[in-house]
Coordinates of C-alpha atoms and ligand atoms in Angstrom, one line a residue:
X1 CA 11.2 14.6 7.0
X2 CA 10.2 17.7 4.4
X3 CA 6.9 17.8 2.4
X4 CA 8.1 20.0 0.4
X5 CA 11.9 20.2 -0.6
X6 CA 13.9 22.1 -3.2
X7 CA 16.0 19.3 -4.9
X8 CA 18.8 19.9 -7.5
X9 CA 17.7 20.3 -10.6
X10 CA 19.4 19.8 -14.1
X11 CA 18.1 22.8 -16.1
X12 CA 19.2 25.1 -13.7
X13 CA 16.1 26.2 -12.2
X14 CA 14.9 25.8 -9.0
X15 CA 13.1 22.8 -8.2
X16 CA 10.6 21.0 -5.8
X17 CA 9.5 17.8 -4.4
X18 CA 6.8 17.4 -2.7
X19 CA 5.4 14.5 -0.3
X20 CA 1.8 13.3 0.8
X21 CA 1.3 14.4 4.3
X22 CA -0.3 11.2 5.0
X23 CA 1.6 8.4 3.3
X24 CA 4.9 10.9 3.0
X25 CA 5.4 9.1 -0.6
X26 CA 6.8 11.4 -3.0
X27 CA 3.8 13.5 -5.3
X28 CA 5.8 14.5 -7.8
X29 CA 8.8 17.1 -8.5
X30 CA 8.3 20.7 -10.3
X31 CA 10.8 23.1 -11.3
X32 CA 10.1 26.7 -11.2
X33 CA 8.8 29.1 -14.3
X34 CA 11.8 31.1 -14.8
X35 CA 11.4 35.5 -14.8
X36 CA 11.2 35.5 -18.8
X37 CA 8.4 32.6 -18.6
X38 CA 6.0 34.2 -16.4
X39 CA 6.5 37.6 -18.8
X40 CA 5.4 35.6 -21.6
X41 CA 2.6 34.1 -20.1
X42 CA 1.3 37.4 -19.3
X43 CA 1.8 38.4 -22.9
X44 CA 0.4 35.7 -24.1
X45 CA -2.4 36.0 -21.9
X46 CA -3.1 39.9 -23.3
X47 CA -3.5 38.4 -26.6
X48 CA -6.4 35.9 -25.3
X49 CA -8.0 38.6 -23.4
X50 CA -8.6 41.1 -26.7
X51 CA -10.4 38.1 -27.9
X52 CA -12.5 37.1 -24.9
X53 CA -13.2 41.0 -23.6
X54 CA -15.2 41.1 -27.3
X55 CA -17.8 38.2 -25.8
X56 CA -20.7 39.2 -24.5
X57 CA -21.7 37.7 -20.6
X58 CA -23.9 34.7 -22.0
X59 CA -20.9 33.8 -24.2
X60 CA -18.7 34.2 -21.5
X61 CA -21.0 32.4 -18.7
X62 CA -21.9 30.0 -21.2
X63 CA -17.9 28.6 -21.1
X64 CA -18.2 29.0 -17.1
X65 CA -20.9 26.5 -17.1
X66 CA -19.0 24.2 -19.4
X67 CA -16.2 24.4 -16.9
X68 CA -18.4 23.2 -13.8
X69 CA -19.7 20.1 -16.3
X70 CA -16.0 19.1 -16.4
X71 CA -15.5 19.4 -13.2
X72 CA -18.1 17.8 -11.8
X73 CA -17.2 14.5 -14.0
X74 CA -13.3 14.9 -12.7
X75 CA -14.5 15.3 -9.2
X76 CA -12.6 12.3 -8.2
X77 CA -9.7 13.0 -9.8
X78 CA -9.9 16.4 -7.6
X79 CA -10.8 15.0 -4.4
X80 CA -7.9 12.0 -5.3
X81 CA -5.2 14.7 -6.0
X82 CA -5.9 16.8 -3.5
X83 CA -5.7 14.2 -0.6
X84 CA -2.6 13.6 -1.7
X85 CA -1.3 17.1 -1.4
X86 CA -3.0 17.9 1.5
X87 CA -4.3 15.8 3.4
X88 CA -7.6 17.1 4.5
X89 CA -10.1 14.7 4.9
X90 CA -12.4 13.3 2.2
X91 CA -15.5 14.4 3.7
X92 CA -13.8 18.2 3.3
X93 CA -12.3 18.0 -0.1
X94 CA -15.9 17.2 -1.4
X95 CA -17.3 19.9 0.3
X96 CA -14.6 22.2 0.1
X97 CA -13.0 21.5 -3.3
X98 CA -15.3 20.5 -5.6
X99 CA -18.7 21.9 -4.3
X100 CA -17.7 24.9 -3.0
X101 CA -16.1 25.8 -6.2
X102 CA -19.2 24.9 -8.2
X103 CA -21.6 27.0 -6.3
X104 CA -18.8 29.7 -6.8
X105 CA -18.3 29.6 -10.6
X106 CA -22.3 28.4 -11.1
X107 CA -22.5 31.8 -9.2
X108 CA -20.9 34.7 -11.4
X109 CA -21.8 32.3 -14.3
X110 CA -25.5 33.7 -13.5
X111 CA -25.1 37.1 -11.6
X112 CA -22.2 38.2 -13.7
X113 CA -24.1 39.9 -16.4
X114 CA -26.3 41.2 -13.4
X115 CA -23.6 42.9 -11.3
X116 CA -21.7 44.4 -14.6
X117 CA -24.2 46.0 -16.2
X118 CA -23.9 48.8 -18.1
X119 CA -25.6 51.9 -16.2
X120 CA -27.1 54.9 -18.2
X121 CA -28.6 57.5 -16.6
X122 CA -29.3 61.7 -16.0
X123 CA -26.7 62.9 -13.1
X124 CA -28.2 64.6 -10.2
X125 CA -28.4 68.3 -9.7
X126 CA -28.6 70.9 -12.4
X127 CA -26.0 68.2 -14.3
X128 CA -29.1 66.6 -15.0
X129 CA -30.3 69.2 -17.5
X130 CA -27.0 68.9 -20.1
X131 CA -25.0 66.0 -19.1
X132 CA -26.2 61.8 -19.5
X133 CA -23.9 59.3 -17.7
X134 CA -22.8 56.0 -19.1
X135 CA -21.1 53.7 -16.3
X136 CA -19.3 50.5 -17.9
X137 CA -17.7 48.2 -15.7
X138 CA -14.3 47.6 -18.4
X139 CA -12.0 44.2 -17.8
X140 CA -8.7 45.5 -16.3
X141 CA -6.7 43.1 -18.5
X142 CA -4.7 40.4 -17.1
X143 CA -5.1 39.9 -13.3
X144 CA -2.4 37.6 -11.3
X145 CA -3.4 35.5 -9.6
X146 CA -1.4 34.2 -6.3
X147 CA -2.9 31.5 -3.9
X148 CA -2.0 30.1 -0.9
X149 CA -2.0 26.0 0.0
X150 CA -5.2 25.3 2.1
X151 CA -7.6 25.0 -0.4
X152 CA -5.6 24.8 -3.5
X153 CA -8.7 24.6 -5.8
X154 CA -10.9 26.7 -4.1
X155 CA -9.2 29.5 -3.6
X156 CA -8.4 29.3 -7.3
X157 CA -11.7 28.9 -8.6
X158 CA -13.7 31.6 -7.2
X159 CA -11.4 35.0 -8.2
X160 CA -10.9 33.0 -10.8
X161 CA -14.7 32.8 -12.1
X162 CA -14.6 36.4 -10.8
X163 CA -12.2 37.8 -12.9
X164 CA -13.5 35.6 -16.4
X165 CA -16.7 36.8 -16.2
X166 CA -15.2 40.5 -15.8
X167 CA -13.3 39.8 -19.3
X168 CA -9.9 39.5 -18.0
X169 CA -7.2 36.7 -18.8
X170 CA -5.8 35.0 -15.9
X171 CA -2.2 34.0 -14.9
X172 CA -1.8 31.8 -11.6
X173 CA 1.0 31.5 -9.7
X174 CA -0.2 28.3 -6.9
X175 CA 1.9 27.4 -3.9
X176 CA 4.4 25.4 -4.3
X177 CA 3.1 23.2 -1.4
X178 CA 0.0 22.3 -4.0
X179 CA 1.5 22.7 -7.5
X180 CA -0.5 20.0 -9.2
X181 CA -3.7 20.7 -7.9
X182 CA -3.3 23.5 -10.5
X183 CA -2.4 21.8 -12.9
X184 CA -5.2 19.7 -12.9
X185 CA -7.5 22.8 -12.9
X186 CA -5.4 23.7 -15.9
X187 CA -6.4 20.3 -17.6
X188 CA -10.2 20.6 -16.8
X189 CA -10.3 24.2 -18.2
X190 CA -8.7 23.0 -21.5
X191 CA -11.1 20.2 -21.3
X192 CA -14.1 23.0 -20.5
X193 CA -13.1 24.9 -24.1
X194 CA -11.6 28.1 -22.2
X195 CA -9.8 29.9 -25.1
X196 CA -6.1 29.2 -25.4
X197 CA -3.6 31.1 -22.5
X198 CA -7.0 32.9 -21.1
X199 CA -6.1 30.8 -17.7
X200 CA -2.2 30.1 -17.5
X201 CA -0.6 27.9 -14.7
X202 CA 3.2 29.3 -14.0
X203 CA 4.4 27.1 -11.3
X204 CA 7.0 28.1 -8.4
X205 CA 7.9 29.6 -5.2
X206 CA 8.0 32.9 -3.3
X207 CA 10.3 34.6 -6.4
X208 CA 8.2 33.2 -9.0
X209 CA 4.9 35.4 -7.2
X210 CA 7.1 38.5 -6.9
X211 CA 8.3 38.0 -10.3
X212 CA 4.1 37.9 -11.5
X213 CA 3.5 41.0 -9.7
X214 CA 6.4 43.0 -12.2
X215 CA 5.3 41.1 -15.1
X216 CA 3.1 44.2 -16.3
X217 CA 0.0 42.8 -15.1
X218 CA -3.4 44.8 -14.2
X219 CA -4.0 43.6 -10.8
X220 CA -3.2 41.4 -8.1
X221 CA -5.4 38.7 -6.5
X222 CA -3.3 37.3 -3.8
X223 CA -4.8 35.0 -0.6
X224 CA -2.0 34.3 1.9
X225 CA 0.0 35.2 5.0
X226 CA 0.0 38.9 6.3
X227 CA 4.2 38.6 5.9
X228 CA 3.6 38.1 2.3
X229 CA 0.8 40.0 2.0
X230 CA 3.1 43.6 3.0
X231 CA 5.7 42.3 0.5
X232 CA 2.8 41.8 -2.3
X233 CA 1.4 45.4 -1.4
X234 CA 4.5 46.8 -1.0
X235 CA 5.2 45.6 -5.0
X236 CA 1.6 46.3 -6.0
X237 CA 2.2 49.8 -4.8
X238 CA 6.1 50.3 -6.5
X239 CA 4.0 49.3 -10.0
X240 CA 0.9 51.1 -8.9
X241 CA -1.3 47.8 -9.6
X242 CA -4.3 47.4 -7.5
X243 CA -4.6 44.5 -5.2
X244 CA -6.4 42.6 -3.1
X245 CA -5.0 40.6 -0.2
X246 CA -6.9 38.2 1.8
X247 CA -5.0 37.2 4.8
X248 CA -4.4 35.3 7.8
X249 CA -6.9 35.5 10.6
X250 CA -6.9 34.9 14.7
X251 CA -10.6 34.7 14.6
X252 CA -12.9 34.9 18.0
X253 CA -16.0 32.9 18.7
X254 CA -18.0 34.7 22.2
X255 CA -20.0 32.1 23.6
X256 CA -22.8 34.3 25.5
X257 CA -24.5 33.0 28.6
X258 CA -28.1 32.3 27.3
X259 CA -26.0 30.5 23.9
X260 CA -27.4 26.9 23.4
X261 CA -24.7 25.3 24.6
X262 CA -24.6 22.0 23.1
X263 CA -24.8 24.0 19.8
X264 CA -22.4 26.7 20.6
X265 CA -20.2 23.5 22.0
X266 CA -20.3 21.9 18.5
X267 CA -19.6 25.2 16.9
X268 CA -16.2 25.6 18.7
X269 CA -14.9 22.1 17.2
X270 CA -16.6 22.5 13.8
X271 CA -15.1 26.0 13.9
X272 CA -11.4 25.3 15.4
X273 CA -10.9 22.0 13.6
X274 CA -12.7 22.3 10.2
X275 CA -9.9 21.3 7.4
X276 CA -7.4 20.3 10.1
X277 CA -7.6 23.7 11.7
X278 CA -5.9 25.5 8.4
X279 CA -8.9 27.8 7.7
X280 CA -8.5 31.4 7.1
X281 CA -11.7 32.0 9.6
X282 CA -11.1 29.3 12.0
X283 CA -12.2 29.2 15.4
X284 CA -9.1 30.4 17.1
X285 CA -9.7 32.2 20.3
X286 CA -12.9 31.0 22.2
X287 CA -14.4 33.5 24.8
X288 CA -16.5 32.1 27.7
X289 CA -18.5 33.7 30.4
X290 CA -17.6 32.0 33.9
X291 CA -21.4 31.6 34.9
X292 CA -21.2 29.1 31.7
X293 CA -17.3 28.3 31.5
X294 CA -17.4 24.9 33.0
X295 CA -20.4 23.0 31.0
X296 CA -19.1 24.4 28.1
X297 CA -15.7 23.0 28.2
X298 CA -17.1 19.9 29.3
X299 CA -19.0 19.4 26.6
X300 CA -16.4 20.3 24.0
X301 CA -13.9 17.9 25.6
X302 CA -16.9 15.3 25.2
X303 CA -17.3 16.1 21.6
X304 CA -13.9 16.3 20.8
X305 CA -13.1 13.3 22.6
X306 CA -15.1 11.6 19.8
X307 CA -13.4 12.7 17.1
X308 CA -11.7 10.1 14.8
X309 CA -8.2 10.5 13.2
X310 CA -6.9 7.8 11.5
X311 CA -3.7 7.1 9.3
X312 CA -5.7 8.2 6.2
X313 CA -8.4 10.6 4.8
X314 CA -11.4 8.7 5.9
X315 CA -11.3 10.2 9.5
X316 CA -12.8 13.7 11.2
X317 CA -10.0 15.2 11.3
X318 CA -7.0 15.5 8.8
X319 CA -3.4 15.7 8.6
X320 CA -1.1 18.9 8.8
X321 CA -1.0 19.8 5.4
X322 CA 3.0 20.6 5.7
X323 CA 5.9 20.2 8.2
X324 CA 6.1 24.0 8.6
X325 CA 2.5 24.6 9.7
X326 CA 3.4 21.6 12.2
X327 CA 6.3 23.6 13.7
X328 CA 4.5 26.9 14.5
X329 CA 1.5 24.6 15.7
X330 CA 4.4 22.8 17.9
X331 CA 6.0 26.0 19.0
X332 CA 2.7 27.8 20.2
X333 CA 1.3 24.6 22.3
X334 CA 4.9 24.9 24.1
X335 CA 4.8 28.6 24.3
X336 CA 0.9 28.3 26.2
X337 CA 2.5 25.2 28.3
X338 CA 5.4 27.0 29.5
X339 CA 3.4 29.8 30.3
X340 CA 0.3 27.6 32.4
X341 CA -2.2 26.5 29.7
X342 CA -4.0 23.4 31.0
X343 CA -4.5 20.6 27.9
X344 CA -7.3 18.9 28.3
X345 CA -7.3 16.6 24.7
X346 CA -4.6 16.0 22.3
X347 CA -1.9 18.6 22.5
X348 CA 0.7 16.9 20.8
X349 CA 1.8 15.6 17.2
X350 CA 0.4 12.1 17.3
X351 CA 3.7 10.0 16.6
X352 CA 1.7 7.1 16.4
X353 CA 0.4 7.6 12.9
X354 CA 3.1 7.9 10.5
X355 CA 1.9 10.7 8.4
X356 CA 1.5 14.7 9.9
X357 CA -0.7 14.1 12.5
X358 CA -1.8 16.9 15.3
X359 CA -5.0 15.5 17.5
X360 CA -8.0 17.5 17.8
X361 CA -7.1 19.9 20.9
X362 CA -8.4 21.8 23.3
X363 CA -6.6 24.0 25.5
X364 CA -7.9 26.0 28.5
X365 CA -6.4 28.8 30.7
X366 CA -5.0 30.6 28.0
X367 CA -4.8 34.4 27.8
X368 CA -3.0 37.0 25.3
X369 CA 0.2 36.5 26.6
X370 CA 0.8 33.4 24.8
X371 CA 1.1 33.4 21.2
X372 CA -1.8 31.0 20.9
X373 CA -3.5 33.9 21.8
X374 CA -2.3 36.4 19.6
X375 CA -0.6 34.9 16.6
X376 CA -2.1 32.6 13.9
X377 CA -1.4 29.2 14.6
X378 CA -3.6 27.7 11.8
X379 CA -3.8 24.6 13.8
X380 CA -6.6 21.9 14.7
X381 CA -7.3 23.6 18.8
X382 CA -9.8 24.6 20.4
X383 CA -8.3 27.3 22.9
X384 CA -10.9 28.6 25.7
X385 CA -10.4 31.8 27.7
X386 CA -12.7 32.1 30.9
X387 CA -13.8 35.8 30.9
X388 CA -16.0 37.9 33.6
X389 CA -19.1 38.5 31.3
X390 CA -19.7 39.1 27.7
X391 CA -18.1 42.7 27.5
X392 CA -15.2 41.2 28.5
X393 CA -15.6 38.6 25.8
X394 CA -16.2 41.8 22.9
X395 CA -13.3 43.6 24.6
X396 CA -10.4 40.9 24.2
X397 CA -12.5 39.7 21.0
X398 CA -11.3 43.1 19.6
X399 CA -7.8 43.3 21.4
X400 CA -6.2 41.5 18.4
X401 CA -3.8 42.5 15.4
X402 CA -6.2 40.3 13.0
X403 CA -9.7 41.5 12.2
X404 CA -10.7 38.7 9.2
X405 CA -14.1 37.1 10.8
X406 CA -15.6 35.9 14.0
X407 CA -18.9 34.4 15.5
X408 CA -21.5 35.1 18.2
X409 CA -23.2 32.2 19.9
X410 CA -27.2 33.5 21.7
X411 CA -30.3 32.6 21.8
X412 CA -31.3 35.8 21.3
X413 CA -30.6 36.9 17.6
X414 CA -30.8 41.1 18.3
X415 CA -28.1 40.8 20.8
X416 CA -26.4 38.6 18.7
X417 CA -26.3 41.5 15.9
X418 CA -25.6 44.1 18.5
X419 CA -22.4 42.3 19.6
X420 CA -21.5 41.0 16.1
X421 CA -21.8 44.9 15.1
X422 CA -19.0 46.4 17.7
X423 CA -16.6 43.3 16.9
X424 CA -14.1 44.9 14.6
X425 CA -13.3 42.6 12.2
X426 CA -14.2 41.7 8.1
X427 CA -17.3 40.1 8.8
X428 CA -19.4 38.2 11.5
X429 CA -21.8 34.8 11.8
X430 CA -24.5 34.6 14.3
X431 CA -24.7 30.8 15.6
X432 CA -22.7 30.0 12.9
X433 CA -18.7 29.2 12.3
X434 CA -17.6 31.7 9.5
X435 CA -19.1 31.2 6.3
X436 CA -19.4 34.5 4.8
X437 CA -16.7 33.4 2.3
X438 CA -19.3 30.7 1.4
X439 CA -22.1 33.5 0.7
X440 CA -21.0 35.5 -2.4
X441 CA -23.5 38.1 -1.5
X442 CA -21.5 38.8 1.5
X443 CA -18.5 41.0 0.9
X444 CA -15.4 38.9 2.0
X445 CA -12.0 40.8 3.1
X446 CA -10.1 41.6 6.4
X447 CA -9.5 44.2 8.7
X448 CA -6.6 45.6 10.8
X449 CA -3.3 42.9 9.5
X450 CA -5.8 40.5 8.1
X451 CA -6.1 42.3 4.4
X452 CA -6.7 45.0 2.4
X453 CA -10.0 45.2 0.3
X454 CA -13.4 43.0 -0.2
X455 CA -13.8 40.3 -2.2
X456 CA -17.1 38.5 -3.8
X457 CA -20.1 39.0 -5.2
X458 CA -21.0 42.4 -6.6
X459 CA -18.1 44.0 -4.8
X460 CA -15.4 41.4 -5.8
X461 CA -16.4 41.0 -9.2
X462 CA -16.4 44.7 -9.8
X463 CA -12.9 44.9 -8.4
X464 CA -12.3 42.9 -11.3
X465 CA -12.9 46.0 -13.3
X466 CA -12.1 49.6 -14.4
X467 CA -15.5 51.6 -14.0
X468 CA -15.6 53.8 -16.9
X469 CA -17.9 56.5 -16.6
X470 CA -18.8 58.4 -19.6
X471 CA -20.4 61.7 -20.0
X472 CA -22.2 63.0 -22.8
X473 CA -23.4 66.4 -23.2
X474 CA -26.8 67.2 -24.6
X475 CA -27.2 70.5 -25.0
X476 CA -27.7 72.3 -27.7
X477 CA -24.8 74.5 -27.7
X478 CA -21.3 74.2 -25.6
X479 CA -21.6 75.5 -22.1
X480 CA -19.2 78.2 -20.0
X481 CA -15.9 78.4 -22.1
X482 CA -13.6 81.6 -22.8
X483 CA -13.2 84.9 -22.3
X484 CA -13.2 84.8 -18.8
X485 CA -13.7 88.6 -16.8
X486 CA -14.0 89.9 -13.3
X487 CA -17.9 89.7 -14.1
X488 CA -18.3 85.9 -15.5
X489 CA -16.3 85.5 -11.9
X490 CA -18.5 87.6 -9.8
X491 CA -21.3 86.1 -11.5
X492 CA -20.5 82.4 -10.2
X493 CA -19.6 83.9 -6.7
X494 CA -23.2 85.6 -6.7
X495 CA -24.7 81.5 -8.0
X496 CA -22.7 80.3 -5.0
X497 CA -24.0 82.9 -2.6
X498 CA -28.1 82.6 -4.2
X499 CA -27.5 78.8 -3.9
X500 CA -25.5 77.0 -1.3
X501 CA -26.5 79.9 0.9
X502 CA -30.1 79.2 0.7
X503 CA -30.9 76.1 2.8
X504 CA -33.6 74.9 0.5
X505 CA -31.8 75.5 -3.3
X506 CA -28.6 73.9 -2.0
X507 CA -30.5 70.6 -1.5
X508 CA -32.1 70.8 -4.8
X509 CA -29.1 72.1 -6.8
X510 CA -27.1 68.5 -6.0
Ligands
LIG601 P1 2.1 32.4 2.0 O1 2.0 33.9 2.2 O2 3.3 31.8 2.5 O3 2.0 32.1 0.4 C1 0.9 32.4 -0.4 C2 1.4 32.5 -1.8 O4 2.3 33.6 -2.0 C3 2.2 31.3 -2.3 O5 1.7 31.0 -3.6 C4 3.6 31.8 -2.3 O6 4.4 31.1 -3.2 C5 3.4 33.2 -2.7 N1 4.5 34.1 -2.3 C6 5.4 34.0 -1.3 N2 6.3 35.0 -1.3 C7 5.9 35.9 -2.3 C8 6.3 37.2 -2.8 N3 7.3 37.8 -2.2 N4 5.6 37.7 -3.8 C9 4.6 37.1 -4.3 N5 4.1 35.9 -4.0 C10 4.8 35.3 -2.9 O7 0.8 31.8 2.6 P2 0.5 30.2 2.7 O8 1.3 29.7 3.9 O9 0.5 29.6 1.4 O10 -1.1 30.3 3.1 C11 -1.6 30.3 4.4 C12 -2.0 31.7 4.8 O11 -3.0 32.1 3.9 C13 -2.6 31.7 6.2 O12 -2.1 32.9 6.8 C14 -4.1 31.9 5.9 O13 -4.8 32.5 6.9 C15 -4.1 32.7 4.7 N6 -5.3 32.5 4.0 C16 -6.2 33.6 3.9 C17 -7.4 33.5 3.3 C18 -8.4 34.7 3.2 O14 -9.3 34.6 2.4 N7 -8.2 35.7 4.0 C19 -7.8 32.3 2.7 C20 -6.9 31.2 2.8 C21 -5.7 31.4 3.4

């Protein structure tokens, strides 16, 4: 049965239904924002952002906070709705729907002002003597926003906060596997006193986010797959909009052979199974020295072995948020199977439970010539290569088409960094599963197929902006200008000589 299914629609437009993962009732149906409706959303939405551009930050954090009142009274409406459309367990869309996106928005709410402030200054060099610099850190406009379906508030919430605490108007094109999650958002800004059509909702599918990125807006926030990430750059590019795209990920954990085990153990499940295994940064490849190989795996069978899933959202470990992620997790278990993975736990869609089940896996015997290995599978495994030592583990850490995050398991917290500084990818955690996304001061973004640009904190929230230097000339009286001569030339060519050909002036002169 479909989760999500284009039904016929009277109006003419496309239109969706979409099922609970869990119960597979029906959610609710959605039809999508025709090419004209998203065009006049952004309109509208230019109009809001004159308006809101003209408040200062405490105005503008002041509504921010407001928002995080509201939703911390609708929490259960969020957690409700979003188990619903996804799935994940209850534990997670606490922690990852409705906290995380308070610490996020509580976040720019009180560094905003901080990380867009107005800079005036002397430039360096002989500059310094004429010329006084004013760096302002201007909204773009309206930013479109395009998210993907694992965590349909979250991802919302924080480029969101980003880009309203820049100045710019927002409209948000969410999957169309989690349409209403949006739409609840939509209600608690509303409720929160956001100015009207400053944050718009324009619900559909794939056409309806390609149709966003020609609507003639300023920039592009998009989170989602690398195939529709090189289709959204490929646009961004044709209408020479900026963008950010946060991508998918294959991310490695090396397990070195003085790690904590038991930690390192826990780790790999937390990492590989966290929100049913559809996290951007999950643990997907697991590197293991053989001097430690075999009481590691043991004690990650043990661990996982304990893990509950049950036919609802009170368990460890979710449901498959949608049929389609099931497939590709279906097809890469067979593709490692066929070619001599060994499954030690789970392995297969639990038929048992009615809903969209996968067990907590682990797999062993693996290597990168099964597509468990190399492609995202976005799946709740636990896959465990054995490898000679750990520059074997940095080696095949780094032979991968993804570069979005990774982690390092030592006692030893130098070597640690030393490793976690060769592994090419966006960002690194030491003893830790990937979090950087949870630590705004961290900048957040891919390498390699895994994105273009950083996200968060100072970083992100500038990329929100046009910085807009301007220079102002003090002097007294104009400087250089017309008639121009052979002298007023060799003149500069002797200043160029006197200056950048002294070793000591040419250090002072910039
Ligand atoms: P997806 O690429 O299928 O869809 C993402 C969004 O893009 C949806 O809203 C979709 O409707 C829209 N879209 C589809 N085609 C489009 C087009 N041609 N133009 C504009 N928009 C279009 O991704 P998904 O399956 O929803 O999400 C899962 C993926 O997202 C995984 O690969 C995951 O790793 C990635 N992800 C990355 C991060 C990160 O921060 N790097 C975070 C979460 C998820």
């Amino acid at each position: 049965m479909a989760l999500f299914q284009e039904i016929p629609s009277e109006t003419g437009r496309r239109a969706y239904e979409i099922k609970d993962p869990v119960s597979l009732e029906s959610i609710g149906r959605f039809e999508a924002a025709t090419t004209e409706e998203v065009r006049s959303a952004v309109e509208r939405a230019r109009k809001a952002q004159r308006e809101w551009a003209t408040r200062s930050f405490e105005e503008r954090a002041e509504v921010l906070w407001r928002w995080i009142d509201v939703l911390v009274q609708r929490q259960d409406d969020i957690v409700d709705l979003v188990l619903r459309e996804t799935g994940k367990t209850r534990h997670e869309a606490v922690a990852m729907e409705v906290m995380a996106p308070c610490m996020q928005i509580a976040h720019y709410a009180k560094y905003g002002a901080r990380y867009l402030k107005t800079r005036r200054f002397r430039p360096a060099g002989v500059m310094r003597f004429t010329k006084k610099l004013t760096l302002i850190y201007q909204p773009l406009g309206v930013v479109g926003l395009i998210t993907p379906w694992n965590g349909p508030v979250a991802l919302t919430t924080n480029p969101l906060a980003q880009a309203l605490m820049a100045g710019n108007a927002v409209v948000h094109k969410p999957s169309e596997v989690t349409p209403f999650s949006a739409v609840l958002l939509k209600e608690i800004t509303d409720a929160a006193g956001f100015p009207q059509d400053l944050y718009q909702v324009v619900q559909g599918d794939g056409a309806t986010g390609a149709a966003l990125i020609d609507a003639g807006v300023d920039k592009i926030s998009f989170t989602g797959s690398v195939a529709t990430g090189r289709r959204v750059g490929e646009a961004c590019g044709r209408n020479l909009i900026p963008v950010t795209l946060e991508l998918g990920g294959k991310d490695a954990m090396i397990v070195c052979t003085d790690a904590d085990l038991e930690r390192a153990a826990e780790g790999a499940v937390r990492g590989s199974f966290f929100n049913s295994g559809h996290y951007c940064c999950g643990t997907e490849r697991v590197y293991v020295p053989e001097s430690i190989y075999e009481p590691f795996v043991e004690k990650v069978v043990e661990q996982t072995k304990k893990l509950r899933q049950v036919e609802s959202c009170d368990g460890d470990v979710g449901a498959i948020f949608w049929d389609k992620q099931m497939e590709i997790i279906e097809s890469h278990m067979a593709d490692a199977k066929r070619k001599g993975a060994k499954v030690l736990v789970g392995g297969e869609h639990d038929r048992s439970l009615s809903g969209y089940f996968f067990p907590p896996t682990v797999v062993v015997e693996v290597d990168h010539e099964m597509d468990l290995m190399c492609h995202e599978t976005f799946g709740p495994i636990v896959a465990i290569q054995k490898v000679r030592d750990e520059e074997e583990a940095i080696e095949l850490a780094n032979d991968s088409d993804y570069g979005l995050s990774g982690n390092v398991w030592t006692t030893d917290l130098a070597k640690g960094e030393a490793i976690a500084a060769r592994m090419k990818t966006g960002s690194v955690s030491v003893n830790d599963i990937a979090v950087t996304y949870g630590i705004p001061e961290a900048p957040f973004g891919g390498l390699k197929s895994s994105g273009v640009g950083q996200v968060n904190g100072e970083v992100g929230i500038r990329g929100y902006c046009h910085l807009h230097p301007i220079v102002i000339d003090t002097a007294k009286k104009a400087q250089g200008g017309y008639p121009y001569s052979r002298k007023s030339a060799e003149g500069l060519q002797k200043l160029v000589r006197r200056v950048f050909g002294n070793r000591f002036l040419r250090k002072w002169f910039v």
